Every structure is written in C-alpha cells, then in structure tokens.
Coordinates of C-alpha atoms in Angstrom, one line a residue:
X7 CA 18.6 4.4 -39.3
X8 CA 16.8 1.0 -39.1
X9 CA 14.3 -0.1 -36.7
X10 CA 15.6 -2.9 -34.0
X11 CA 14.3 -6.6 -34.6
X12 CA 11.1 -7.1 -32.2
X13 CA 11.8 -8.8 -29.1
X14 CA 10.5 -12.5 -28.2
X15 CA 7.7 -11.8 -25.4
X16 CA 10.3 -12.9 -22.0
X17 CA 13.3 -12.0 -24.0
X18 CA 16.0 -10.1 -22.1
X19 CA 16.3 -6.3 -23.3
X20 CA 19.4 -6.6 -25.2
X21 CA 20.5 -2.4 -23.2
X22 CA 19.6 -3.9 -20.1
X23 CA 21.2 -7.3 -20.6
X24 CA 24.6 -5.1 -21.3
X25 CA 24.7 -3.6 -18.0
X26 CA 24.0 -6.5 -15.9
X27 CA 28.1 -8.2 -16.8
X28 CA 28.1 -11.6 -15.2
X29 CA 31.1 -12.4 -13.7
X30 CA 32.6 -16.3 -14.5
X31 CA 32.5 -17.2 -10.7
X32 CA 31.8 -16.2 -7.4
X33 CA 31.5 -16.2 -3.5
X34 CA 29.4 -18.6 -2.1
X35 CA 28.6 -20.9 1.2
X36 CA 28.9 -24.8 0.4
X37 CA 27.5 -27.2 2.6
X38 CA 30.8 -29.8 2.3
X39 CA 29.8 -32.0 4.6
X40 CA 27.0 -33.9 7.1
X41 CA 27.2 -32.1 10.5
X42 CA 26.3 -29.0 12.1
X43 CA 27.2 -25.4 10.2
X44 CA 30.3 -24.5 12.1
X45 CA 31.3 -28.3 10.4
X46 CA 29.3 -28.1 7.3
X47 CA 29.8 -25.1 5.6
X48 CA 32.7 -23.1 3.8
X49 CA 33.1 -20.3 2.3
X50 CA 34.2 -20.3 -1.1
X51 CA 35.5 -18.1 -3.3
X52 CA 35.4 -19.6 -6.8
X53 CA 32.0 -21.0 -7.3
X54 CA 31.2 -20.8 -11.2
X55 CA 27.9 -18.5 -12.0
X56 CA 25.1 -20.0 -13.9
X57 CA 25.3 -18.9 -17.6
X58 CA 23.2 -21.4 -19.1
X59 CA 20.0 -21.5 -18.1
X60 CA 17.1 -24.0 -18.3
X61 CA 13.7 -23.0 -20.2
X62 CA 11.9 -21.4 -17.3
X63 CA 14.7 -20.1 -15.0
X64 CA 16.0 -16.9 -13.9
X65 CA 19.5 -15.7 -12.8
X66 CA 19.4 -13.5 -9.7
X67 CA 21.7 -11.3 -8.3
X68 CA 20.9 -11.8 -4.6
X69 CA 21.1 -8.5 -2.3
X70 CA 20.2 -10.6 0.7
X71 CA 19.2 -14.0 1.9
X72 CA 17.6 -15.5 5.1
X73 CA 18.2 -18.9 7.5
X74 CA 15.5 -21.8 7.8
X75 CA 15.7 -24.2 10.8
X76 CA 15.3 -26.5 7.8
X77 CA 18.9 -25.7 6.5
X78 CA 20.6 -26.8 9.8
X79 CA 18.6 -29.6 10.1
X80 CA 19.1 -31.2 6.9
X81 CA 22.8 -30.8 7.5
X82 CA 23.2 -32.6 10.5
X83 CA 20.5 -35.4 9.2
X84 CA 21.4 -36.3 5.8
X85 CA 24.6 -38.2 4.7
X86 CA 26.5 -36.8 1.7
X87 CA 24.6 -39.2 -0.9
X88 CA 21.6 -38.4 0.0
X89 CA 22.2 -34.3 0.3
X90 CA 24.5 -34.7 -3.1
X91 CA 27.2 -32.9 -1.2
X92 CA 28.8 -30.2 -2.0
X93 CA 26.2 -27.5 -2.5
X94 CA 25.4 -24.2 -2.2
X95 CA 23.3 -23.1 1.1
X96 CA 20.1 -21.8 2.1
X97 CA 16.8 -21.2 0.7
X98 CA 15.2 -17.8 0.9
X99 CA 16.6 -14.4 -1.1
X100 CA 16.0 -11.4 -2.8
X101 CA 17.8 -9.4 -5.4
X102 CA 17.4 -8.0 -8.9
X103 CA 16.9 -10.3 -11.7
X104 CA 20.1 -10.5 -14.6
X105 CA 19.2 -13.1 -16.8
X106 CA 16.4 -15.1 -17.8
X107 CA 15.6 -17.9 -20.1
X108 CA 12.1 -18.6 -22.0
X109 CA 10.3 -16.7 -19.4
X110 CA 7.2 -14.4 -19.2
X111 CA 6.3 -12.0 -16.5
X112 CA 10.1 -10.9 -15.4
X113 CA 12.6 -8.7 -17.1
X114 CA 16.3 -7.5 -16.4
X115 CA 16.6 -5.3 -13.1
X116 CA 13.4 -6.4 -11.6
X117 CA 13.8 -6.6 -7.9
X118 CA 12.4 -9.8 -6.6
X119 CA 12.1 -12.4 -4.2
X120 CA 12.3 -16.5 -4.1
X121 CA 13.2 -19.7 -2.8
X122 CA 15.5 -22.5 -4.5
X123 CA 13.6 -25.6 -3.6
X124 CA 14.5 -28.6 -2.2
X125 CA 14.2 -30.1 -5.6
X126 CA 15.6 -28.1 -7.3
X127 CA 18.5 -27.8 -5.4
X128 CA 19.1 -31.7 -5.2
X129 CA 19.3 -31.2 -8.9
X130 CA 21.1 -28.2 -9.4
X131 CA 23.3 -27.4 -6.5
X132 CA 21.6 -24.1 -6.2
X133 CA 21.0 -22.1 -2.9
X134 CA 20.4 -18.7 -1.6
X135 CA 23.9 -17.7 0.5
X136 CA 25.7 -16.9 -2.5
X137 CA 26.1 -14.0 -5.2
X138 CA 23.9 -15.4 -7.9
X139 CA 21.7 -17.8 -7.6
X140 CA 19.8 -20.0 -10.9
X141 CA 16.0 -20.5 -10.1
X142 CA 12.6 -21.3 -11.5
X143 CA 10.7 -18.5 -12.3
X144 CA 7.5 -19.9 -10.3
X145 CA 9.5 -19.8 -7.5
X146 CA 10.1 -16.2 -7.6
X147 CA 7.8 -13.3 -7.2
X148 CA 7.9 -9.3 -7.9
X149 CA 9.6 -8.1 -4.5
X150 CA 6.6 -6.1 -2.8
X151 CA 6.9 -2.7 -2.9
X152 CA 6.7 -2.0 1.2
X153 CA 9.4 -3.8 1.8
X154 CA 13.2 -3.3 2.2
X155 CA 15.8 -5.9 0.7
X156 CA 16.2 -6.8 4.5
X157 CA 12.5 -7.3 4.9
X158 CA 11.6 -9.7 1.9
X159 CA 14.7 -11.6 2.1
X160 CA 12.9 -13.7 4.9
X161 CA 9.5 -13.6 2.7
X162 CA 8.9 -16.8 0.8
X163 CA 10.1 -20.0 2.8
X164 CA 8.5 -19.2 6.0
X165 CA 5.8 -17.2 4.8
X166 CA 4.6 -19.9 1.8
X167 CA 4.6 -22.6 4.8
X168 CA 2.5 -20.1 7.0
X169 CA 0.0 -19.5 3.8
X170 CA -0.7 -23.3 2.7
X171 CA -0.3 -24.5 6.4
X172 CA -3.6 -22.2 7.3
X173 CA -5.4 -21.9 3.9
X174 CA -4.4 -24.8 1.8
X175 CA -4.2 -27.4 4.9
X176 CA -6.2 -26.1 7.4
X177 CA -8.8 -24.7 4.9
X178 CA -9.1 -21.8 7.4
X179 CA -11.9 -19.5 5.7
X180 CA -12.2 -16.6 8.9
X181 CA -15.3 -15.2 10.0
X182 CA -14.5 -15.8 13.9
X183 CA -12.5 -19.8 13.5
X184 CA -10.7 -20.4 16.0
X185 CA -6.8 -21.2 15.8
X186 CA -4.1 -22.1 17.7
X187 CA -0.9 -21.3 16.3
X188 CA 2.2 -23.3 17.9
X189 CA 5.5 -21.5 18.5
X190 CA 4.1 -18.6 17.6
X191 CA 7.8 -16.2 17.3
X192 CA 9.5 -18.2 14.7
X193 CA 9.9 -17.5 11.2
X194 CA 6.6 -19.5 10.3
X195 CA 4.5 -18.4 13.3
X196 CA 5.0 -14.7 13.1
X197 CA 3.6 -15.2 9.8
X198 CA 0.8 -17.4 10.7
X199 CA -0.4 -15.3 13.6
X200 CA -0.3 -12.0 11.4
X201 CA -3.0 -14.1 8.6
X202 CA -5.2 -15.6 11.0
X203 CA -5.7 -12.8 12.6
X204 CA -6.0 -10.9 9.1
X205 CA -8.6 -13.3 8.1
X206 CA -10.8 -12.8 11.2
X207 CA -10.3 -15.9 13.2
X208 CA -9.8 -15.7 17.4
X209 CA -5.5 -16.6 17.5
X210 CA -4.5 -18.3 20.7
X211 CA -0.8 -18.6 20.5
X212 CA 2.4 -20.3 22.3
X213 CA 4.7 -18.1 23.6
X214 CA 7.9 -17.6 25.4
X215 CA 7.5 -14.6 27.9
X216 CA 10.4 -13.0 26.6
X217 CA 8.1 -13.1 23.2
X218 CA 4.8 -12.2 25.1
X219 CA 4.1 -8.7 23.8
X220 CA 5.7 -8.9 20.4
X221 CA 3.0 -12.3 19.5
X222 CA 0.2 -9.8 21.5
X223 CA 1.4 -7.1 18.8
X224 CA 1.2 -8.8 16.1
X225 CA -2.8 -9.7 16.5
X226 CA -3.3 -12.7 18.9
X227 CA -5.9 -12.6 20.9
X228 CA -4.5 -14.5 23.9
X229 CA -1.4 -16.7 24.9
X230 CA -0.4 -19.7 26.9
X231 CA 3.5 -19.4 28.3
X232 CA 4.9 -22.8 27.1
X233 CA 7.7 -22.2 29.7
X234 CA 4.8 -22.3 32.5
X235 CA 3.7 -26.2 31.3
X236 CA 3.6 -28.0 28.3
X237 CA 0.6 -26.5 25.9
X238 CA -0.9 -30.0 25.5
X239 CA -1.5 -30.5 29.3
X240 CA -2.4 -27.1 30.0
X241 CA -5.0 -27.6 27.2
X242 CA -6.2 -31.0 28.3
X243 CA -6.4 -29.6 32.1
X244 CA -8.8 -27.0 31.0
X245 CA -10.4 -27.1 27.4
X246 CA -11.4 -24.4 25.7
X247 CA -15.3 -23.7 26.0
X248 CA -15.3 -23.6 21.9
X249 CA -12.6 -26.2 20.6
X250 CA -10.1 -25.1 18.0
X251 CA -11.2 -24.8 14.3
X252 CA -7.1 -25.4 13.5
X253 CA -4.1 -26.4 14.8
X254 CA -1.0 -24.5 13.2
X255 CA 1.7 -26.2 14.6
X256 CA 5.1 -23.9 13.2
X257 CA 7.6 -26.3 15.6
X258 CA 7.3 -29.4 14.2
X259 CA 6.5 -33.2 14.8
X260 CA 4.6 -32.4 18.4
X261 CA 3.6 -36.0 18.9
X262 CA 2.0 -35.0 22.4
X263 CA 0.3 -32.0 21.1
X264 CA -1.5 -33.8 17.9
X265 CA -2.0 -36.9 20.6
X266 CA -4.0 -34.8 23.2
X267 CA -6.1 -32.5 20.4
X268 CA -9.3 -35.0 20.8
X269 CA -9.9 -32.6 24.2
X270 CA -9.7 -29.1 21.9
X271 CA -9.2 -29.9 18.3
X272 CA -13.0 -29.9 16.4
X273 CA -13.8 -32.8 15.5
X274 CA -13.8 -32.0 12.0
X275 CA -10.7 -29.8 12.7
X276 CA -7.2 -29.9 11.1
X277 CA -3.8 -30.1 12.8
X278 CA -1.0 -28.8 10.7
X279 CA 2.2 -29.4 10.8
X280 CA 5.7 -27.6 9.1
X281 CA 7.3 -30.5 10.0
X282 CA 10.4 -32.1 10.5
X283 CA 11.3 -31.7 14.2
X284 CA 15.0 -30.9 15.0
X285 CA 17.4 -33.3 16.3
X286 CA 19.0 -36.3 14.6
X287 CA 17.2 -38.1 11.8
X288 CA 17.0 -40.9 14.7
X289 CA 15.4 -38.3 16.8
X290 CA 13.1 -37.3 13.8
X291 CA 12.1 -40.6 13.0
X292 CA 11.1 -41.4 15.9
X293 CA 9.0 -38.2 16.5
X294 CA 7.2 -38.8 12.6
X295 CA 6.6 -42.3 13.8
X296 CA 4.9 -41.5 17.3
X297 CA 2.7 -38.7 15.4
X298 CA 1.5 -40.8 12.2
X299 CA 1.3 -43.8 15.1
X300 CA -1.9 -41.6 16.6
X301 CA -2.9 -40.4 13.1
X302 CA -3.5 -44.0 11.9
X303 CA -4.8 -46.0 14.4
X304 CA -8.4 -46.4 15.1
X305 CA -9.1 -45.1 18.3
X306 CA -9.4 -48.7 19.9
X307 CA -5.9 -48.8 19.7
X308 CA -4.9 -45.4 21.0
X309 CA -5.6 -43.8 17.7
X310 CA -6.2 -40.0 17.6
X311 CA -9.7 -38.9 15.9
X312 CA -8.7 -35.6 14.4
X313 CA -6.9 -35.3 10.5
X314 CA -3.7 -34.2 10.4
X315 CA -2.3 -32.7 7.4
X316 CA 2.0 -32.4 6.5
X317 CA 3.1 -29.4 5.2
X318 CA 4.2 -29.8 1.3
X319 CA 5.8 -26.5 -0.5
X320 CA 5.9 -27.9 -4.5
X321 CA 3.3 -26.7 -6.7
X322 CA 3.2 -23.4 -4.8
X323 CA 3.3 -21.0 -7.9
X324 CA -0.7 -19.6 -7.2
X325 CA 0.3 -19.4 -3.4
X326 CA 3.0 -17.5 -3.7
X327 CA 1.6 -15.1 -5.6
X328 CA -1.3 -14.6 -3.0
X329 CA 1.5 -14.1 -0.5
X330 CA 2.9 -11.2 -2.4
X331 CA -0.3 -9.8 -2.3
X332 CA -1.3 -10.1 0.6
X333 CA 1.9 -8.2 2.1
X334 CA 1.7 -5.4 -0.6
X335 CA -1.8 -4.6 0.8
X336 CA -0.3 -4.2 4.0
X337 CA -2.0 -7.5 6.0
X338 CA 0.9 -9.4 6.7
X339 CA 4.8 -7.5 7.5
X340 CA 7.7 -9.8 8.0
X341 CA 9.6 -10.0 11.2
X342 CA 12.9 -9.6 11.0
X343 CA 14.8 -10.7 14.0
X344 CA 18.7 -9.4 13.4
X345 CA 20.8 -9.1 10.4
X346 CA 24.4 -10.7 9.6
X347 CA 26.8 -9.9 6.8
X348 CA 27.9 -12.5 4.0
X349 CA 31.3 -13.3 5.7
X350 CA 29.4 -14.4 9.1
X351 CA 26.9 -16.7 8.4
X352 CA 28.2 -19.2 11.0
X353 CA 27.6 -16.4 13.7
X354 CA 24.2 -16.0 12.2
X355 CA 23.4 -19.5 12.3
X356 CA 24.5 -19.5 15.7
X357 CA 21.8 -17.1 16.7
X358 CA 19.1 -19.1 14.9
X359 CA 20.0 -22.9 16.5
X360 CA 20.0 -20.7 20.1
X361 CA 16.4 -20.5 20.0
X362 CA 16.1 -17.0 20.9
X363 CA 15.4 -15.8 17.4
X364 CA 12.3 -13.9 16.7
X365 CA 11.2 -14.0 13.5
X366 CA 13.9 -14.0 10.6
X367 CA 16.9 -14.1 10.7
X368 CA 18.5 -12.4 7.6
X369 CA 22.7 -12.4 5.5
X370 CA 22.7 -9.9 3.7
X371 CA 25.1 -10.2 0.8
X372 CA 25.9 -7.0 -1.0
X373 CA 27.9 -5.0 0.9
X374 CA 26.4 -1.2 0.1
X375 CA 23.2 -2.3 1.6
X376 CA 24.7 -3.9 4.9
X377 CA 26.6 -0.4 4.9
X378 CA 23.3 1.0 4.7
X379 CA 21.6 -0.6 7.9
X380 CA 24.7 -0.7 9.9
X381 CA 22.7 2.6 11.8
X382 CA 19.5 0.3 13.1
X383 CA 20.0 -2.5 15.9
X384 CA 19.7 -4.8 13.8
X385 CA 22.6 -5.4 12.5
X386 CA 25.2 -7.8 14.3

C-alpha cells in the first residue's frame, strides 16, 4: 500500500470533498427588479452553484439566513444599473462549508457563519437566501459553539455594525462611559446594548414600550419611550447631569438627533451612525444632506460641534473575529425575533418592514432544521 500525496496547507480533504456532491443548480431568491420585495424578488429554481472559485473564497451550504433593513432598502432605492439586477438576496447566513479555494483556516464540513458584502455582491451576484452561497473567507468566521443555526444566522451583519459602531467609531473603552444607544430592539441595537453594557459603560436606550423589558433584560440601565416624545427634545428639555460619552445611533440618518447632541453629546464625544435611513433615495438624500449639513458647518452657521462618524463594514476581517469571540464567551447572545421558511421570505420580509421586529429576523433554508424548531414559537 502506498502512502497518499501530502495535502497543500487549505486544501480540501479529498474523503471529505467526496461527500459534499454539489449539485449544477439551485433554489434561490433574485432581486429582479427596483421596488419593494413583494415586487422585487422571485424565487427561482435554477440558479447555477458556484464551482469555480476565486483564490480566497469558500462555497457554503447555507442552513439558514437572516433579513437586513438594508436589503429592502436598497431594493426600493437603487435602479437596476446601479444594483446590477438580477441577483441573489440577502446578506447574513450560516451553514457548513463544501468547498474552498487557496484558503487557510477552514476545511470541508466546518459549520460557520458570514456575510456576502455589498462588494462583493455587486461583483458576483452572490447573497445569503439561497442554497449555496460563494464568499470570501474573511468574511466568514467558525460558527460559535453556543449557538444554534437559527441563532448565528443573524450574527455577522448586525452584530459587525454593532462592534465597529461602538469600538472602532465610537472608541468606546468601558470603565463607567456613558452611552446612548438609539432604537435599541433592532437587529443592530440588541447587539449594541448587550456590548456596552458588557464593557462596563451606563446604557441609556430608546425604546418602544412594547420593547421595554426585553432592552431592560438585555443590560440597559435606563430608557426613554420614544412613543412618549421625540428622544432629541426629551434630551434637550432635560440634559443629562453627565453628558453622553457616545451616541449609537442603530436607526439611521437622525438629522434631529445628531443636530440637538451639543445639549448631551461630550464634547469630545462621537455620534455614530448605521446609516442609511429608510424611505426613497430622495428621502435618504435628503436626510444624509440635513445631517452632514450640521456636521460641516461651523457653528456660526448652525453647525453642530460634536464628530460624527458613518458606519463602514469593509476591512472587517479582525472585527469579526473579535465578535466570534466575544459571543463564544458568553457576553453577547443574539436576538432572534421569529423564524420563516425558505418558500416565505416575502411574509418574512413583511414582518421586518412592520416595524415590530425585535431583534433578527431569520429563513431558514434547509428543511430538517425548520422541521426541527417547528415545536418553539418561533417559527411562523
């Protein structure tokens, strides 16, 4: 008997890379065209799987996958040239890797989570609500090990934004800063109030009352109803006696917010922003235009005093990996909000554009494991 040829370092195992048969196509949701998802997407039934991959990229067979406001936004914004129409939807998944090409760090049946970029999927057609999905291996991390499928399907879009938002923006360093995190229940915020807090800052966070004593769970310290009056004006009515160290803002574009932070924002404080706000890209512009209006004029001319700093997810290999680590200790537990099978994604876009959403809202696209948490209320 002869000994097998040593493998490259990154190499798939050749007896792992024989159970893992790629299929020549697949099921997958295409954004067709510019418009809301009940307009823009189809499902499609003969999408071709990735065989070839790119130096650096891995094929993933994705078990579940979770919605962005930033997916339904984009389609109703961008014309088909700019969006390079059709593609596949969605960002966020996890699922067990099957392929990979040049890469270090990953093997066949690894279970894992990721994101398909914006970039990336301008140049590749690539998203998450699909069977397998072609991405760059620094966008894709070891799935933790306390976490379901369901769980860490939601992981890396709004959790990244959450991490560089408070520690690459804001610079927030702990040991009793203060913070005020804006819509505090989302995807982003639930994240964001859960790593403050983990980091030893005082959270004050916007809420909803029906989303009261789930934000109180998750670590803030206290809460303004945003239902009650705008959190700007309460604020500017009656400041804080120790102004805010940071500004999370997980909405979007609050013009009024940023514009009014002189009365509780440090002045050496940060307000951070996901950013874009929803609406039409008319709507958008204008909001970007009203914000970056206070952020560059000197204060002579209505300018507002206080930095303010854009949320920018490339280049987010290092943070990413922090992420993972910091939910595999235990610090930070996604929120998962209610989970939809692959054949009703436009019922679970529905339920994220209603606004009533708390935390993540989750597809998840093999069918044993929707089987499996059919049993908790979660499912739809």
């Amino acid at each position: 008997m002869t000994d097998s040829p040593p493998q490259r370092a990154g190499s798939p195992n050749p007896m792992l890379q024989r159970a893992f048969s790629l299929p020549i196509s697949q099921r997958a949701w295409r954004e067709v065209q510019k418009g809301p998802p009940s307009i823009a997407l189809e499902l499609q039934e003969k999408i071709p799987v990735t065989h070839n991959l790119a130096p650096g990229e891995l094929l993933v067979k994705v078990e579940a996958a979770a919605l962005n406001p930033i997916n339904y936004k984009l389609m109703e914004m961008l014309p088909n040239t700019m969006a390079r129409r059709p593609h596949t939807a969605g960002n966020d998944f996890t699922g067990t890797v099957v392929s990979s090409q040049g890469v270090t760090g990953f093997e066949n049946g690894d279970p894992v989570c990721g994101w398909v970029s914006q970039s990336m999927a301008q140049i590749t057609s690539q998203g998450s609500l699909c069977e397998y999905v072609r991405v760059r291996s620094d966008h894709v991390v070891r799935r933790p090990s306390n976490l379901s499928p369901i769980q860490a399907a939601g992981l890396c879009l709004a959790g990244l934004s959450a991490y560089k938002l408070l520690y690459v923006d804001a610079k927030i360093k702990g040991s009793g800063q203060r913070v005020l995190i804006n819509n505090a229940s989302g995807g982003v915020g639930t994240f964001a109030v859960q790593m403050a807090k983990a980091s030893g800052c005082h959270v004050t966070a916007s809420v909803s009352p029906a989303t009261r004593e789930l934000v109180l769970g998750l670590g803030a310290d206290d809460v303004f109803d945003y239902h009650a009056e705008p959190i700007a004006d309460a604020l500017t009515r009656e400041p804080p006696e120790r102004p805010f160290d940071a500004i999370i803002d997980c909405y979007g574009l609050d013009s009024n917010l940023y514009a009014k932070s002189e009365h509780y924002l440090k002045p050496d404080g940060v307000f951070a922003s996901v950013a874009p706000a929803k609406g039409s890209i008319f709507g958008t512009a204008s909001a970007a235009a009203g914000l970056f209006t206070h952020a560059w004029r000197p204060k002579w001319m209505g300018g507002t005093q206080r930095k303010l700093s854009m949320l920018n997810l490339e280049n987010s290999k290092e943070e990413l990996r922090a992420l993972a680590a910091m939910v595999e200790s235990g610090k930070v537990v996604p929120v998962v909000d209610s989970v939809f099978k692959f054949d009703d994604v436009q019922m679970a876009f529905e339920r994220l554009q209603s606004g009533h959403a708390h935390g993540k809202v989750v597809v998840v696209v093999n069918a044993d494991l929707y089987l499996e948490q059919k049993q908790t209320k979660l499912v739809q």
